[in-house]
PDB file of C-alpha atoms in Angstrom:
ATOM      1  CA  UNK A  51      69.494  97.930 142.074  1.00  0.00           C
ATOM      2  CA  UNK A  52      71.996 100.153 139.258  1.00  0.00           C
ATOM      3  CA  UNK A  53      75.446  99.896 138.682  1.00  0.00           C
ATOM      4  CA  UNK A  54      78.108 101.219 140.667  1.00  0.00           C
ATOM      5  CA  UNK A  55      81.304 101.919 139.002  1.00  0.00           C
ATOM      6  CA  UNK A  56      84.811 102.906 140.519  1.00  0.00           C
ATOM      7  CA  UNK A  57      87.347 104.631 138.070  1.00  0.00           C
ATOM      8  CA  UNK A  58      91.220 104.232 139.207  1.00  0.00           C
ATOM      9  CA  UNK A  59      94.305 105.906 137.804  1.00  0.00           C
ATOM     10  CA  UNK A  60      96.885 107.939 138.790  1.00  0.00           C
ATOM     11  CA  UNK A  61      96.797 111.575 137.895  1.00  0.00           C
ATOM     12  CA  UNK A  62      97.077 113.032 134.510  1.00  0.00           C
ATOM     13  CA  UNK A  63      96.099 109.709 133.269  1.00  0.00           C
ATOM     14  CA  UNK A  64      92.335 110.624 132.178  1.00  0.00           C
ATOM     15  CA  UNK A  65      90.365 110.146 135.337  1.00  0.00           C
ATOM     16  CA  UNK A  66      88.520 113.421 135.098  1.00  0.00           C
ATOM     17  CA  UNK A  67      87.555 112.697 131.511  1.00  0.00           C
ATOM     18  CA  UNK A  68      86.436 109.378 132.449  1.00  0.00           C
ATOM     19  CA  UNK A  69      84.238 110.865 135.269  1.00  0.00           C
ATOM     20  CA  UNK A  70      82.411 113.337 133.027  1.00  0.00           C
ATOM     21  CA  UNK A  71      81.765 110.629 130.376  1.00  0.00           C
ATOM     22  CA  UNK A  72      80.183 108.319 132.948  1.00  0.00           C
ATOM     23  CA  UNK A  73      78.396 110.819 134.554  1.00  0.00           C
ATOM     24  CA  UNK A  74      76.854 112.172 131.169  1.00  0.00           C
ATOM     25  CA  UNK A  75      75.226 109.032 130.660  1.00  0.00           C
ATOM     26  CA  UNK A  76      71.409 108.900 131.163  1.00  0.00           C
ATOM     27  CA  UNK A  77      70.248 108.155 134.918  1.00  0.00           C
ATOM     28  CA  UNK A  78      73.950 108.379 136.235  1.00  0.00           C
ATOM     29  CA  UNK A  79      75.493 110.284 138.868  1.00  0.00           C
ATOM     30  CA  UNK A  80      79.207 109.626 138.951  1.00  0.00           C
ATOM     31  CA  UNK A  81      81.761 111.759 140.636  1.00  0.00           C
ATOM     32  CA  UNK A  82      85.862 112.595 140.222  1.00  0.00           C
ATOM     33  CA  UNK A  83      87.627 112.418 143.743  1.00  0.00           C
ATOM     34  CA  UNK A  84      84.323 112.528 145.843  1.00  0.00           C
ATOM     35  CA  UNK A  85      85.670 110.255 148.377  1.00  0.00           C
ATOM     36  CA  UNK A  86      87.841 111.331 151.257  1.00  0.00           C
ATOM     37  CA  UNK A  87      91.633 110.102 150.903  1.00  0.00           C
ATOM     38  CA  UNK A  88      91.974 107.000 152.352  1.00  0.00           C
ATOM     39  CA  UNK A  89      94.855 105.138 154.370  1.00  0.00           C
ATOM     40  CA  UNK A  90      96.800 102.956 152.481  1.00  0.00           C
ATOM     41  CA  UNK A  91      96.732 100.627 155.692  1.00  0.00           C
ATOM     42  CA  UNK A  92      93.537  98.662 156.403  1.00  0.00           C
ATOM     43  CA  UNK A  93      92.177 100.094 159.600  1.00  0.00           C
ATOM     44  CA  UNK A  94      88.901 100.374 161.219  1.00  0.00           C
ATOM     45  CA  UNK A  95      88.796 104.324 159.831  1.00  0.00           C
ATOM     46  CA  UNK A  96      89.171 103.275 156.806  1.00  0.00           C
ATOM     47  CA  UNK A  97      86.525 100.327 156.824  1.00  0.00           C
ATOM     48  CA  UNK A  98      84.084 103.359 158.305  1.00  0.00           C
ATOM     49  CA  UNK A  99      84.740 105.593 155.706  1.00  0.00           C
ATOM     50  CA  UNK A 100      84.439 103.236 152.942  1.00  0.00           C
ATOM     51  CA  UNK A 101      80.843 101.741 154.850  1.00  0.00           C
ATOM     52  CA  UNK A 102      79.700 105.397 154.839  1.00  0.00           C
ATOM     53  CA  UNK A 103      80.482 106.173 150.979  1.00  0.00           C
ATOM     54  CA  UNK A 104      79.446 102.713 149.898  1.00  0.00           C
ATOM     55  CA  UNK A 105      76.157 102.621 152.019  1.00  0.00           C
ATOM     56  CA  UNK A 106      75.257 106.392 152.608  1.00  0.00           C
ATOM     57  CA  UNK A 107      76.485 107.661 149.382  1.00  0.00           C
ATOM     58  CA  UNK A 108      76.071 105.280 146.409  1.00  0.00           C
ATOM     59  CA  UNK A 109      72.894 103.694 148.173  1.00  0.00           C
ATOM     60  CA  UNK A 110      71.292 106.840 148.445  1.00  0.00           C
ATOM     61  CA  UNK A 111      72.108 107.877 144.916  1.00  0.00           C
ATOM     62  CA  UNK A 112      70.830 104.643 143.506  1.00  0.00           C
ATOM     63  CA  UNK A 113      67.274 105.582 145.035  1.00  0.00           C
ATOM     64  CA  UNK A 114      66.726 107.299 141.630  1.00  0.00           C
ATOM     65  CA  UNK A 115      70.216 106.678 139.596  1.00  0.00           C
ATOM     66  CA  UNK A 116      70.800 103.497 137.218  1.00  0.00           C
ATOM     67  CA  UNK A 117      74.451 104.238 137.271  1.00  0.00           C
ATOM     68  CA  UNK A 118      76.461 105.879 140.008  1.00  0.00           C
ATOM     69  CA  UNK A 119      80.170 105.765 140.911  1.00  0.00           C
ATOM     70  CA  UNK A 120      83.377 107.893 141.937  1.00  0.00           C
ATOM     71  CA  UNK A 121      86.705 108.220 139.828  1.00  0.00           C
ATOM     72  CA  UNK A 122      89.772 108.283 141.870  1.00  0.00           C
ATOM     73  CA  UNK A 123      93.069 106.588 142.873  1.00  0.00           C
ATOM     74  CA  UNK A 124      91.852 106.400 146.078  1.00  0.00           C
ATOM     75  CA  UNK A 125      89.532 103.680 145.723  1.00  0.00           C
ATOM     76  CA  UNK A 126      92.574 101.196 144.829  1.00  0.00           C
ATOM     77  CA  UNK A 127      93.591  99.961 148.130  1.00  0.00           C
ATOM     78  CA  UNK A 128      90.306  99.705 149.303  1.00  0.00           C
ATOM     79  CA  UNK A 129      88.755  97.866 146.156  1.00  0.00           C
ATOM     80  CA  UNK A 130      88.289  94.511 148.389  1.00  0.00           C
ATOM     81  CA  UNK A 131      86.483  96.143 150.805  1.00  0.00           C
ATOM     82  CA  UNK A 132      84.314  97.991 148.750  1.00  0.00           C
ATOM     83  CA  UNK A 133      83.124  94.628 146.959  1.00  0.00           C
ATOM     84  CA  UNK A 134      82.574  93.537 150.898  1.00  0.00           C
ATOM     85  CA  UNK A 135      79.503  95.893 150.083  1.00  0.00           C
ATOM     86  CA  UNK A 136      78.922  95.810 146.586  1.00  0.00           C
ATOM     87  CA  UNK A 137      80.061  92.296 145.546  1.00  0.00           C
ATOM     88  CA  UNK A 138      79.140  93.291 141.796  1.00  0.00           C
ATOM     89  CA  UNK A 139      81.057  96.711 141.472  1.00  0.00           C
ATOM     90  CA  UNK A 140      82.414  97.750 138.315  1.00  0.00           C
ATOM     91  CA  UNK A 141      86.365  98.945 138.165  1.00  0.00           C
ATOM     92  CA  UNK A 142      87.823 100.523 135.061  1.00  0.00           C
ATOM     93  CA  UNK A 143      91.262 100.743 135.589  1.00  0.00           C
ATOM     94  CA  UNK A 144      92.998 103.926 133.755  1.00  0.00           C
ATOM     95  CA  UNK A 145      96.782 103.549 132.640  1.00  0.00           C
ATOM     96  CA  UNK A 146      99.303 105.856 130.974  1.00  0.00           C
ATOM     97  CA  UNK A 147     102.534 105.899 129.168  1.00  0.00           C
ATOM     98  CA  UNK A 148     104.819 107.028 132.627  1.00  0.00           C
ATOM     99  CA  UNK A 149     107.014 109.888 130.161  1.00  0.00           C
ATOM    100  CA  UNK A 150     103.251 111.333 129.139  1.00  0.00           C
ATOM    101  CA  UNK A 151     102.212 111.137 132.488  1.00  0.00           C
ATOM    102  CA  UNK A 152     105.215 112.963 133.723  1.00  0.00           C
ATOM    103  CA  UNK A 153     105.194 115.233 131.093  1.00  0.00           C
ATOM    104  CA  UNK A 154     101.658 115.911 131.519  1.00  0.00           C
ATOM    105  CA  UNK A 155     102.124 117.201 135.214  1.00  0.00           C
ATOM    106  CA  UNK A 156     105.061 119.118 134.005  1.00  0.00           C
ATOM    107  CA  UNK A 157     103.035 121.130 131.831  1.00  0.00           C
ATOM    108  CA  UNK A 158     100.257 121.000 134.208  1.00  0.00           C
ATOM    109  CA  UNK A 159     102.151 123.024 136.839  1.00  0.00           C
ATOM    110  CA  UNK A 160     103.778 125.351 134.254  1.00  0.00           C
ATOM    111  CA  UNK A 161     107.010 123.641 133.719  1.00  0.00           C
ATOM    112  CA  UNK A 162     107.880 123.368 137.350  1.00  0.00           C
ATOM    113  CA  UNK A 163     110.130 119.894 137.772  1.00  0.00           C
ATOM    114  CA  UNK A 164     109.562 118.166 140.861  1.00  0.00           C
ATOM    115  CA  UNK A 165     111.808 114.857 139.991  1.00  0.00           C
ATOM    116  CA  UNK A 166     115.486 115.266 140.570  1.00  0.00           C
ATOM    117  CA  UNK A 167     118.238 113.689 138.367  1.00  0.00           C
TER     118      UNK A 167
END
């Protein structure tokens, strides 16, 4: 069996760059925010969604790939459930300085500020 990698981090911290870097490796298929947004609260629906992605998506890719995964904030709340299906999953957590992240969001949105002072 190949390696499953999950990347987590808030927006504007390098998640897309991480997904592209991992996907560029030989024998890899790593997506960015492929999973559906998952509920923060445990539920049968969330477990079903995780099972779908873990068993149907990742296992299918592992038939001919050696490194598969997804980079998305949505996996953060579900890592323990994912480990039930894949105990050896690798997780990369990205973190960026708060002010840099906020400034990057403002720049991305063309200077619109969403933070009330």
